[in-house]
Each structure stands twice: as structure tokens, then as C-alpha cells.
Coordinates of C-alpha atoms and ligand atoms in Angstrom, one line a residue:
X1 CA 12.1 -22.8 9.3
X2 CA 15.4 -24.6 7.8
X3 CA 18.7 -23.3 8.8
X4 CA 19.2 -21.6 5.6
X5 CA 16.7 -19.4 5.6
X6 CA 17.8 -15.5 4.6
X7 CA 17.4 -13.6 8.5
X8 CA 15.7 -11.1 9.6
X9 CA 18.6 -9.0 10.1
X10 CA 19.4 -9.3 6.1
X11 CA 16.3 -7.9 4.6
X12 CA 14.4 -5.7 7.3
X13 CA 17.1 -3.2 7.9
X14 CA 17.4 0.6 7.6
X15 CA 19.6 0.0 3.9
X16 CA 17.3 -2.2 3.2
X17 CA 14.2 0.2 3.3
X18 CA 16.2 2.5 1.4
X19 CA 16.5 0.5 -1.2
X20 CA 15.6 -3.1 -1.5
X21 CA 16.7 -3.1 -5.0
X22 CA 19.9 -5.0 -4.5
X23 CA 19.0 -7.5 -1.7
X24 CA 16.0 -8.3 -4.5
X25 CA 18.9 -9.0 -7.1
X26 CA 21.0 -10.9 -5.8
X27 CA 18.1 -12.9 -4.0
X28 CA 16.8 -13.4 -7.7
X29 CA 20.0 -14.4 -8.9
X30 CA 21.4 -17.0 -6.6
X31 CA 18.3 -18.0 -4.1
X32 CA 15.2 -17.4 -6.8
X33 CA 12.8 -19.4 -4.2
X34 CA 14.4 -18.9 -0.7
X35 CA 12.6 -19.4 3.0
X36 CA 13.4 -16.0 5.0
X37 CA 12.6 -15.0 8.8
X38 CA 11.1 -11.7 9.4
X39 CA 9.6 -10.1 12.3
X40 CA 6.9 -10.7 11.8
X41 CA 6.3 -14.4 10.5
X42 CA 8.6 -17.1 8.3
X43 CA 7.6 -17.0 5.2
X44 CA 9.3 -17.9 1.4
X45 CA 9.8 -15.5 -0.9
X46 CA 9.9 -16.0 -4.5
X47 CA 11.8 -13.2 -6.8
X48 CA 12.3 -14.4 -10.5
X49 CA 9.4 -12.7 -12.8
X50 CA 7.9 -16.1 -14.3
X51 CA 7.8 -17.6 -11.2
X52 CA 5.8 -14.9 -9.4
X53 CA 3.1 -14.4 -12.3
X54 CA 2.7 -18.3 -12.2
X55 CA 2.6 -18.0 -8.3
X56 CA -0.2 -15.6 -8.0
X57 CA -2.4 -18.3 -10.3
X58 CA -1.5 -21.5 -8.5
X59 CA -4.2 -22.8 -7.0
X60 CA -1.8 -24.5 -4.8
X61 CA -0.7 -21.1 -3.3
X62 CA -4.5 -20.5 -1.3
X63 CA -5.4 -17.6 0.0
X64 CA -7.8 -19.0 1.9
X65 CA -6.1 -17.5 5.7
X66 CA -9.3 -18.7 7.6
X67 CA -9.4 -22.1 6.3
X68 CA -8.2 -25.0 7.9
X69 CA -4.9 -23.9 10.0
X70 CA -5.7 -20.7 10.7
X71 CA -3.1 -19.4 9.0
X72 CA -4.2 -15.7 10.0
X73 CA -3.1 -16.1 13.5
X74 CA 0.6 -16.1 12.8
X75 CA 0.1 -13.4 10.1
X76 CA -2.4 -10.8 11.6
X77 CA -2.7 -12.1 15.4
X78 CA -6.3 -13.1 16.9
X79 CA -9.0 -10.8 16.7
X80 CA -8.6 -10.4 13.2
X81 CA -11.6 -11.6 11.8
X82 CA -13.5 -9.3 12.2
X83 CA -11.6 -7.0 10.1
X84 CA -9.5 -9.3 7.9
X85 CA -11.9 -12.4 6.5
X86 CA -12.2 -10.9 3.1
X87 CA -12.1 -11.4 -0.5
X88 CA -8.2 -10.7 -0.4
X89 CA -8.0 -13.4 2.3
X90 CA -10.1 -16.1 0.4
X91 CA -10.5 -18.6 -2.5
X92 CA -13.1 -18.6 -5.2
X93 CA -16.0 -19.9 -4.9
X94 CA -15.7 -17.6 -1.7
X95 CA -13.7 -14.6 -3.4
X96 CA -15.9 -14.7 -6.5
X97 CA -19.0 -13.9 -4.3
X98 CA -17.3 -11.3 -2.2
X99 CA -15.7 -9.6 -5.1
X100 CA -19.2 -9.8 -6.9
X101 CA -21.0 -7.6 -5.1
X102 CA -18.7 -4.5 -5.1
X103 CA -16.7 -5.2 -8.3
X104 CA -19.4 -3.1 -10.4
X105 CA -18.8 -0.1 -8.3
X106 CA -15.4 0.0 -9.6
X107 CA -15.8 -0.6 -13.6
X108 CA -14.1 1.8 -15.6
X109 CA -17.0 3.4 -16.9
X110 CA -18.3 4.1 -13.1
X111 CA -14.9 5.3 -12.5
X112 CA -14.2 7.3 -15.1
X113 CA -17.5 9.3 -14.1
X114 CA -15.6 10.7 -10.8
X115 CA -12.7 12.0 -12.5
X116 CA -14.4 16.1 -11.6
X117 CA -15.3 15.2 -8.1
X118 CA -11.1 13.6 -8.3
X119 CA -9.8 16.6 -9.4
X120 CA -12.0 18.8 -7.5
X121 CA -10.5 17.0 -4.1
X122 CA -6.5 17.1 -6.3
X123 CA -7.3 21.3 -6.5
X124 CA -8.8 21.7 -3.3
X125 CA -5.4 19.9 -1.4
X126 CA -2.9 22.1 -4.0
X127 CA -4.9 25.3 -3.0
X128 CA -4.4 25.0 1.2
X129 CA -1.0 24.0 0.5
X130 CA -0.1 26.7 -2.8
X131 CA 0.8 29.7 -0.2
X132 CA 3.0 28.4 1.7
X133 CA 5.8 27.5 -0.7
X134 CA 6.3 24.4 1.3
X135 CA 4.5 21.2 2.2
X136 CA 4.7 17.6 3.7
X137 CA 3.0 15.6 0.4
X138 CA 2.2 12.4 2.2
X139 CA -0.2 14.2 4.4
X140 CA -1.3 17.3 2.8
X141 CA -1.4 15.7 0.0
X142 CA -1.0 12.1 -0.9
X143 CA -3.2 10.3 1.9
X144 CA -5.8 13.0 2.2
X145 CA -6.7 12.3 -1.3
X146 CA -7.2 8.9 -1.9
X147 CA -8.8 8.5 1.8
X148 CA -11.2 11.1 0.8
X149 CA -12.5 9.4 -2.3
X150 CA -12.5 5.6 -0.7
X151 CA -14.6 7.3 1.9
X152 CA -16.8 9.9 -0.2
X153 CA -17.5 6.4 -2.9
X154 CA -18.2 3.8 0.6
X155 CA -20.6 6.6 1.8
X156 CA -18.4 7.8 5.2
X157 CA -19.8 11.1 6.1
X158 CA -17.4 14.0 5.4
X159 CA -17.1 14.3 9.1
X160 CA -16.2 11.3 9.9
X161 CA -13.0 11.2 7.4
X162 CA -10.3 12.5 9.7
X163 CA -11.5 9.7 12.3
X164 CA -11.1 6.9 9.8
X165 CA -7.6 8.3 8.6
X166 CA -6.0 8.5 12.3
X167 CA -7.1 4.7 12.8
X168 CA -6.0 3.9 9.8
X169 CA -2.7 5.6 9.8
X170 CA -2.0 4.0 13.4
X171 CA -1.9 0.7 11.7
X172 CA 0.4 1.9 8.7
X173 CA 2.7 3.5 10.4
X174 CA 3.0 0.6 13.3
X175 CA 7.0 0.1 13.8
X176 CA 8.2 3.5 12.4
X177 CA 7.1 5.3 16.1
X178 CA 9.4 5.0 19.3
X179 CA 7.4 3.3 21.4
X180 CA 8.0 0.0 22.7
X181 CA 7.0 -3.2 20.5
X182 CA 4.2 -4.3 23.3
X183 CA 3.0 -0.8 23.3
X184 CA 2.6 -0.4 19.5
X185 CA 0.9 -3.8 19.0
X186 CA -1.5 -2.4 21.6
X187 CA -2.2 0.4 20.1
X188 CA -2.7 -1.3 16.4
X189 CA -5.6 -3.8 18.0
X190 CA -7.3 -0.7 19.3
X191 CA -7.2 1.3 16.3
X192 CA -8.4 -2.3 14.6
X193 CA -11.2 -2.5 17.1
X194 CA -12.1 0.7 17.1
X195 CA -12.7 0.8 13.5
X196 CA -14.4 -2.6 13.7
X197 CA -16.9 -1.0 15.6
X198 CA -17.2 2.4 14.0
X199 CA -17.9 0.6 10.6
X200 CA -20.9 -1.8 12.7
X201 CA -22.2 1.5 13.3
X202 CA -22.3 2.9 10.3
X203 CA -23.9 0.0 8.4
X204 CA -26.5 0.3 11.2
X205 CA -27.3 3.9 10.8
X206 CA -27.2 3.6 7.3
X207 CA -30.0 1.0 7.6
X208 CA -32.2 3.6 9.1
X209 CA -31.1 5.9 6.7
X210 CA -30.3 3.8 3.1
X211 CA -28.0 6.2 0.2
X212 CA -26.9 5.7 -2.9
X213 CA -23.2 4.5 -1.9
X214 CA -21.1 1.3 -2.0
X215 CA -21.9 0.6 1.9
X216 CA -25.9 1.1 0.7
X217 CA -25.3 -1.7 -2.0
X218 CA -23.7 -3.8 0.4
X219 CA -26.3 -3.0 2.7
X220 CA -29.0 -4.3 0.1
X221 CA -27.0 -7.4 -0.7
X222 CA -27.1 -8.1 3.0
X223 CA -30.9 -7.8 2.8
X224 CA -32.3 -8.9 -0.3
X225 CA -31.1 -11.9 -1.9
X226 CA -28.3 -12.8 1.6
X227 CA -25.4 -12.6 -1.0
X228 CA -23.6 -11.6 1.9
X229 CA -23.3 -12.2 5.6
X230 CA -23.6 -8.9 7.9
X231 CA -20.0 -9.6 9.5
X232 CA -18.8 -10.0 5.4
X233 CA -20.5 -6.3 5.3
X234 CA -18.1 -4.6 7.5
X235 CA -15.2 -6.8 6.8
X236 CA -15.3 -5.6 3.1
X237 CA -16.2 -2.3 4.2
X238 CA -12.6 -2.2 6.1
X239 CA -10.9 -3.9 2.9
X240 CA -12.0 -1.0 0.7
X241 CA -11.4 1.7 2.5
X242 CA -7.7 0.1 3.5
X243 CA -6.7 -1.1 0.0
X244 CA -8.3 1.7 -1.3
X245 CA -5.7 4.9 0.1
X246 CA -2.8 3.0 1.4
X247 CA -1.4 1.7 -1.9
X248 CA -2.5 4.7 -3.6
X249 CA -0.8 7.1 -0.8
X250 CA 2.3 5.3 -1.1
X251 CA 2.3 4.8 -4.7
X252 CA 2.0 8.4 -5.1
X253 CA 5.0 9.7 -2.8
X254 CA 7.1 7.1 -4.6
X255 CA 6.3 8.3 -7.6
X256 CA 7.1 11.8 -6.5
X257 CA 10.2 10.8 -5.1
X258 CA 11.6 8.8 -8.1
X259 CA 10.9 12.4 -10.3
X260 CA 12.1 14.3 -7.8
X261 CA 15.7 12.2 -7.8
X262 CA 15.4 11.8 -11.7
X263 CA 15.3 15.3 -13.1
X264 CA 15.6 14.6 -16.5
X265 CA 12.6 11.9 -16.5
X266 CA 10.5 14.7 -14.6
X267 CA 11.7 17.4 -17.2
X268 CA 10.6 14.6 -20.2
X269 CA 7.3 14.2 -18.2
X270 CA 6.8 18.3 -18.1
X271 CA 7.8 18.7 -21.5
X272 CA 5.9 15.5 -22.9
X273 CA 2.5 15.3 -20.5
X274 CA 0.7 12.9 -22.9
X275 CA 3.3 10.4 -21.5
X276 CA 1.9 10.4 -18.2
X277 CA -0.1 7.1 -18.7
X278 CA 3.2 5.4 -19.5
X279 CA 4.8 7.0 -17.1
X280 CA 2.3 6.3 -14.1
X281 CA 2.6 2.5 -15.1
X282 CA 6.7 2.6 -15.4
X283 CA 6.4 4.7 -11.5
X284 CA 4.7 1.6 -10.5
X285 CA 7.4 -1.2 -12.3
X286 CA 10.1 1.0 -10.8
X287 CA 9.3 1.3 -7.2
X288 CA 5.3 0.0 -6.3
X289 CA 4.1 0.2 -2.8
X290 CA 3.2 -3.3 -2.3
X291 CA 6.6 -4.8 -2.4
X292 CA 5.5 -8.5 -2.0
X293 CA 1.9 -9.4 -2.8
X294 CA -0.4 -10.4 0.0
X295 CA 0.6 -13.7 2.0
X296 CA -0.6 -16.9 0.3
X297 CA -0.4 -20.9 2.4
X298 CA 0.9 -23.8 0.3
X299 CA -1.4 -26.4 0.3
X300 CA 0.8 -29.5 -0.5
X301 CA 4.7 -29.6 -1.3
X302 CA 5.1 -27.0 -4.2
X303 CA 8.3 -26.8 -6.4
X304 CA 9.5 -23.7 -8.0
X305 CA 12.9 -23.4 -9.6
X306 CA 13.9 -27.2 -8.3
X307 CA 13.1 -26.3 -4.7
X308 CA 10.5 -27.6 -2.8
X309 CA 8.3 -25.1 -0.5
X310 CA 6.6 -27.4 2.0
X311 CA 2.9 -28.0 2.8
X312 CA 1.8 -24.7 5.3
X313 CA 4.5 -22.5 4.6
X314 CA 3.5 -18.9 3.9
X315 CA 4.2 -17.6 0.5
X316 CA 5.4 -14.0 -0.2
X317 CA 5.3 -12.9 -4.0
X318 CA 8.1 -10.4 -3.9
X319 CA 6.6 -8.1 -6.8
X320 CA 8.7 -5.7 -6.3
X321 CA 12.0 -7.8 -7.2
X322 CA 10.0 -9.2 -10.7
X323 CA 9.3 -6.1 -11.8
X324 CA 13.1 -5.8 -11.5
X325 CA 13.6 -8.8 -13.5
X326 CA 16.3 -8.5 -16.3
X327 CA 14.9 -11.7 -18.2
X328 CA 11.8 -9.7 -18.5
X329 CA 12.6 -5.6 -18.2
X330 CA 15.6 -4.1 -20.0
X331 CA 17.7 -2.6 -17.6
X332 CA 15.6 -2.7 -14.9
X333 CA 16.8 -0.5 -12.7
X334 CA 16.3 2.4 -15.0
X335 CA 13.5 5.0 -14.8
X336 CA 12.1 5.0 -18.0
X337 CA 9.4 6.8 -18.9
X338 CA 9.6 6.3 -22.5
X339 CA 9.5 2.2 -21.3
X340 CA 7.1 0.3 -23.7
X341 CA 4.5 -0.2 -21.0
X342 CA 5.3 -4.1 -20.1
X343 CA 3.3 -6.0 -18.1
X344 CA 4.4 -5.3 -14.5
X345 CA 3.3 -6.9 -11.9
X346 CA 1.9 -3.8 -9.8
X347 CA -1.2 -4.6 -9.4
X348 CA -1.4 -8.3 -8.9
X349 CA -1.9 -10.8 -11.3
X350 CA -5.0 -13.6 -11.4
X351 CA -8.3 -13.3 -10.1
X352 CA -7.0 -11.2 -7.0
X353 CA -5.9 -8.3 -9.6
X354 CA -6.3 -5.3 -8.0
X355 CA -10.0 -4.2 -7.7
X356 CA -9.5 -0.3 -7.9
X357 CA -6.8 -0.5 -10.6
X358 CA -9.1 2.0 -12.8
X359 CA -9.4 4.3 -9.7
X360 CA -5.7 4.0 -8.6
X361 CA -4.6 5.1 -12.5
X362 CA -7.5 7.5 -12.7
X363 CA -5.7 9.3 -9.3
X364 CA -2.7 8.9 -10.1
X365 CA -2.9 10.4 -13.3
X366 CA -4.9 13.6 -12.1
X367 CA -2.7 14.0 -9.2
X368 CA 0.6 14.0 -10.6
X369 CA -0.8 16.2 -14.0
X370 CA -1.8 18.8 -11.0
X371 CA 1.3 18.7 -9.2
X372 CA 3.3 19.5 -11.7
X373 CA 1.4 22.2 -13.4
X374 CA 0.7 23.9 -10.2
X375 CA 4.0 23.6 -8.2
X376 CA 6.6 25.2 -10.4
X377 CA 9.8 24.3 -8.7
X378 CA 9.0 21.7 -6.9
X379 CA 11.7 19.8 -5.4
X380 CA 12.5 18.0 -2.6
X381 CA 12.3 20.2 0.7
X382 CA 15.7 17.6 2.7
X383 CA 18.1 15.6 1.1
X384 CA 16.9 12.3 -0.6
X385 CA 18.9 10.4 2.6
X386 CA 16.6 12.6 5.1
X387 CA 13.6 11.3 3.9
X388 CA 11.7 9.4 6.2
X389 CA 10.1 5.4 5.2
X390 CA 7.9 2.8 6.6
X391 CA 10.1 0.3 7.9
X392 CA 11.3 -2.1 5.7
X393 CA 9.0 -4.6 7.8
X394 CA 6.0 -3.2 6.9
X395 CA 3.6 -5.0 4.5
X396 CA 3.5 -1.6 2.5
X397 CA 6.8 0.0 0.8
X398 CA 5.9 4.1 1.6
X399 CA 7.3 7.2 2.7
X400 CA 6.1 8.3 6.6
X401 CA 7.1 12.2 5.6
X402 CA 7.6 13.7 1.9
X403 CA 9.4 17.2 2.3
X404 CA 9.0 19.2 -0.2
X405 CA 9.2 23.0 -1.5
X406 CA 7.8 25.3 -4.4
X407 CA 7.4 28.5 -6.0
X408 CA 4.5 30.2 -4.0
Ligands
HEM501 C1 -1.4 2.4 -7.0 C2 -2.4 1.9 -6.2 C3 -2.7 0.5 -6.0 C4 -1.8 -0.6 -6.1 C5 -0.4 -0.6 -6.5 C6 -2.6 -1.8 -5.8 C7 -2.1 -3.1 -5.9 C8 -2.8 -4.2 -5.6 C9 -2.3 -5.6 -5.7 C10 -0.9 -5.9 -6.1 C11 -3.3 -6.4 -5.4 C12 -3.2 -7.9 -5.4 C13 -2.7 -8.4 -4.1 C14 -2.5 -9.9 -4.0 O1 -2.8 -10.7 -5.0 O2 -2.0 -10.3 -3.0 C15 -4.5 -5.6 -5.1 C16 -5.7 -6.1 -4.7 C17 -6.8 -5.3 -4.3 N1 -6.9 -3.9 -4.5 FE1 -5.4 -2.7 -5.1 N2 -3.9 -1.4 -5.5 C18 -4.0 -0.1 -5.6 C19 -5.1 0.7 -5.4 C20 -6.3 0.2 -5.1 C21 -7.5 1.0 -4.9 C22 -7.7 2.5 -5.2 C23 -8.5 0.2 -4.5 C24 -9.9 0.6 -4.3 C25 -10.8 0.1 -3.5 C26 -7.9 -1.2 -4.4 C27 -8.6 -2.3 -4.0 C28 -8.1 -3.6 -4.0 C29 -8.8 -4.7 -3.6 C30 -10.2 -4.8 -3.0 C31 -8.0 -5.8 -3.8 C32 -8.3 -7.3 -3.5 C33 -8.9 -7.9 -4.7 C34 -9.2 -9.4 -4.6 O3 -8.8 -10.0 -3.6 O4 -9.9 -9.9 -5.5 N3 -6.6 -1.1 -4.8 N4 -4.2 -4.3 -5.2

């Protein structure tokens, strides 16, 4: 890393998770393309909005972490294949096969037939929680949901749910407990392994006993035509049910949170509910939970903005900051509801573009429609400076707790 690279202690700091909005800024401005430590890895970021659309469609900019280099070792640590080798981590004509075989599942019109079941689950969480006048929304409310219906489409038994979400919630909320670095990383490979192994067992069982589910699909695409590789089985199994709550969860508390702390956009939402499409798609310009897109290795010397990013650095996409663009979004750092829907960056761009974006709006919009027709009142339970994020070094921009309190 060159000695004028942005450190560690500039971007992953408590202000920082608060609000990354002005570090993204003045990044964009004066250092649009910009290597920057972290604790994690060294990596380059790029902020400006043209660049990072052009970014996540150069084929220079591979995705392909267990190629040649073995890129994945500095980014996820050894023992990752086994979870990790996936379609997010690969390059057509790899990523066109593994995306393939599931990518039906999650057509709009397949989609768009679970919207009872999704509001069933949405009425079921608002009901346990509706007595008590209070509630912490990221885990009555915003994680249960999407987990559930990742794990009710893969064909996890009901029982099984609240196993998958503690493994899974070890690993997203890794460096926001108090235990020592060593410790934490520990417990992270467990949780990995452990769900390595619970997903193995599942596809076996399921063998014996084949459903009607994604994981019975990928099952058959294991066994009839070898589309795909057993070990591809789980690893997109884990992909799924991952990408498949953990966006969504945190998508949804930010979006709570940027209504709560904007009461006139929430009042123009209440008053105005066709406006919730827009609106779910402005939540996600505003303040999306995958501040920079997935890492991507330069293959060769790549130039963006006059600087050169050399051969085998990892690239970060900062979506986050484009979406903040003011050469592409009017005053960017307003809430807008009324915004002409733009295209934002939120979900990706290029053949990586989010696989569940149906599902994720199709949530989104039922959830939030619920929540405010059924809490009356609802407002935020601390102040806005009390309430507890992922670290800023997380992968995943997210609230750990969403306080919150209602008319009964
Ligand atoms: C608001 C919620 C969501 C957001 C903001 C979101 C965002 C994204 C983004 C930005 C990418 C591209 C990453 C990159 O290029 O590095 C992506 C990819 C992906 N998303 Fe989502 N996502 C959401 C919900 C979901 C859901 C519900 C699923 C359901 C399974 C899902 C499955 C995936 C998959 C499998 C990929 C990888 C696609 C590929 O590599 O071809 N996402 N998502």
C-alpha cells in the first residue's frame, strides 16, 4: 500500500459509522480513486458515480476471488471455501452457470406469488410485538422477517430457523461485541463451520426426502444434468440464505431510521402511501446497507480518474458515496421521497445485479406499508445518537438495536 493511502483510523471510526456521508464527500471531491487501509484488508475505493457504474462492468475488475492469487485469503481468511466460492465470488462463464440454476426461483412473477405468505410472516411479527407498546425492530422485526422467507423459499425446516439466524447473526455482528479480536474471529469460523456443515446435512436429508424448494432444485441440478458440483450446492445454499436477510434486515432499519429522523417525509409517506415504491427506492439511494459493493481484484494496471490502480489490488465500489453523487442526484443529501426514481446504485449494477431485487422491494414494500398502518405513533424509543450500528468496519452498513415505541 503507497504512503498515501486514506488510514484506517480516518474511515472506520465511531463518527464515521454515524455517518459516512461526509468522509464519502470529500473523498469524491478531492481523492475520487484513492487506496485506503482498513482492518481488515488494503483495498481502493472508488466514489464518483460514473466511475463506480463503469467499475462494476469492467471486466478488468474480476470477481473471480478463487482464481489465480487467491485473493480470498486476505479478504475472508482460509477456510472459506467452503462457504464463500460462489456466484458473487466468480466470473462468467462461472457466474452465468451458478446464477442459472436459481435465477428462475427469483423472477418476478415467482415472486410476486409470495406476497400472502410475506405479509402473513409482516402481521404475524406486528401481532407478538402490538401489546407491548414497545419493541427492538431489528430483531422482532426486521431480521426475523427476511430470514424467515430466505429460509421458508430454500426449504429450511421451520425448526431449524432460529439455529440458522444465531450463526448467522454471529458473523454480522462480528466487531460490535466486547470480546477480544482473537476471540471474535474464533467464534466467526465456528459459526462458518458450523453452518457449513448444517447446510451438508440438510442437502443430504433432503436427498432422502426431495421437496418442492430451491435446495430440492439445486439438489436435482446436482443430479441430473451435473450443472453443479455438490460443494457449489451448499456454497450457494449459504449465499442465499446470507444475501438474502442481511441486506434486507439492514435496509429495513435504515429505512426506519431515516423516517423516523425525517418527520415530514414519514407524514408525506402516511398521507401519500402510493408513494411507497418511490419511496423504498429513494430509502435505498439515501442510506443502503451495502455501503461498498462486494470486493473485486484488478487484473492488470486499471486507470480511473488519471490514477492508476495496480495489478492485484482489491477494489471497493463505494455505492454508498455514488448514490451521493451531486453530478448525478440533486442535493443528495436530501430525503426525498417525491425524488424522480434515478437510477441508484443499490442493488449493484452489471451481471452481479442483485439476484433477490424483486423479493427485497416486494419486502420492503409490505413491511413498511404494515408498520405504519399498524404502529400509530411510532417513534424512536432513545435518542437518534443512542442508537446502536455495526461498526463502520463491517462489510454491511446496519443498525445492531432499533429502539422503538407505539401506541398499544
Ligand atoms: C434491500 C435488500 C438488498 C440489497 C440492497 C441488495 C444489494 C445487492 C447488491 C448491491 C448486489 C451486488 C453486489 C456486487 O456487485 O458486489 C447484490 C447481489 C446479490 N444479491 Fe442482493 N440485495 C438485497 C436483497 C437480496 C435478497 C432478498 C436476495 C435473495 C436471495 C439477494 C441475493 C443476492 C445475490 C444472490 C447476489 C449475487 C448476485 C450475483 O453475483 O450474480 N439480495 N445484492
Amino acid at each position: 500500500m503507497t504512503e498515501d493511502a486514506v488510514p484506517a483510523g480516518e474511515l472506520y471510526t465511531d463518527g464515521f459509522a454515524a455517518d459516512p456521508y461526509p468522509t464519502f464527500a470529500r473523498l469524491r471531491t478531492e481523492r475520487p480513486v484513492c487506496p485506503v487501509s482498513s482492518p481488515r484488508f488494503d483495498s481502493w475505493l472508488i466514489t464518483r458515480f460514473d466511475d463506480a457504474r463503469a467499475a462494476l462492468t469492467d471486466p478488468r475488475l474480476s470477481k473471480d476471488l478463487y482464481g489465480p492469487g487467491q485473493h480470498y485469503l486476505r479478504i475472508f481468511g482460509p477456510n472459506s471455501e467452503g462457504l464463500n466460492r460462489n456466484m458473487l465470488n466468480s466470473d462468467p462463464p462461472e457466474h452465468t452457470r451458478l446464477r442459472r440454476v436459481v435465477s428462475q426461483a427469483f423472477a418476478p412473477r415467482r415472486i410476486e406469488a409470495l406476497r400472502p405468505r410475506v405479509a402473513q410472516v409482516v402481521d404475524h411479527l406486528i401481532d407478538k410485538m402490538l401489546p407491548q407498546g414497545q419493541a427492538e425492530l431489528m430483531h422482532d422485526f426486521a431480521i426475523p422477517l427476511p430470514m424467515t422467507v430466505i429460509c421458508e423459499l430454500l426449504g429450511v425446516p421451520p425448526q431449524d430457523h432460529d439455529r440458522v439466524l444465531d450463526w448467522t447473526q454471529v458473523i454480522r455482528t462480528s466487531g460490535s461485541t466486547r470480546r477480544p479480536p482473537q476471540e471474535e474471529r474464533a467464534a466467526v469460523q465456528e459459526a462458518q463451520l458450523r453452518l457449513h456443515h448444517y447446510f451438508a446435512d440438510l442437502v443430504r436429508a433432503k436427498r432422502d426426502d426431495p421437496a418442492d424448494d430451491i435446495i430440492g432444485a439445486l439438489i436435482d441440478a446436482v443430479d441430473r444434468d451435473g450443472t453443479l458440483s455438490e460443494a457449489e450446492l451448499v456454497t450457494t445454499t449459504f449465499l442465499l440464505v446470507f444475501a438474502g436477510h442481511q441486506t434486507t434486515a439492514d435496509f429495513l432499519g435504515n429505512a426506519v431510521l431515516a423516517l423516523l429522523t425525517h418527520p415530514e417525509q414519514l407524514e408525506l409517506l402516511r398521507a401519500t402511501p402510493q408513494l411507497l415504491p418511490a419511496a423504498i427506492e429513494e430509502l435505498l439511494r439515501f442510506d443502503g446497507p451495502l455501503p461498498v459493493a462486494s470486493p473485486r481484484i484488478a487484473t492488470e494496471d486499471v486507470e480511473y480518474q488519471g490514477v492508476c490502480i495496480p495489478q492485484g489490488s482489491i477494489v471497493g465500489v463505494a455505492i454508498n458515496a455514488a448514490n451521493h453523487d451531486p453530478a448525478h442526484f440533486t442535493d443528495p443529501d436530501r430525503l426525498d421521497l417525491r425524488r424522480v426514481r434515478g437510477p441508484h446504485l443499490g442493488f449493484g449494477h452489471g451481471v452481479h445485479y442483485c439476484l433477490g431485487v424483486s423479493l427485497a422491494r416486494m419486502e420492503a414494500q409490505i413491511a413498511l406499508a404494515a408498520l405504519l398502518r399498524r404502529l400509530p405513533g411510532l417513534r424512536l424509543g432513545v435518542p437518534v445518537e443512542e442508537v446502536r450500528r455495526l461498526p463502520a468496519a463491517s462489510p454491511f452498513r446496519g443498525l445492531l438495536e432499533l429502539p422503538v415505541t407505539f401506541a398499544a
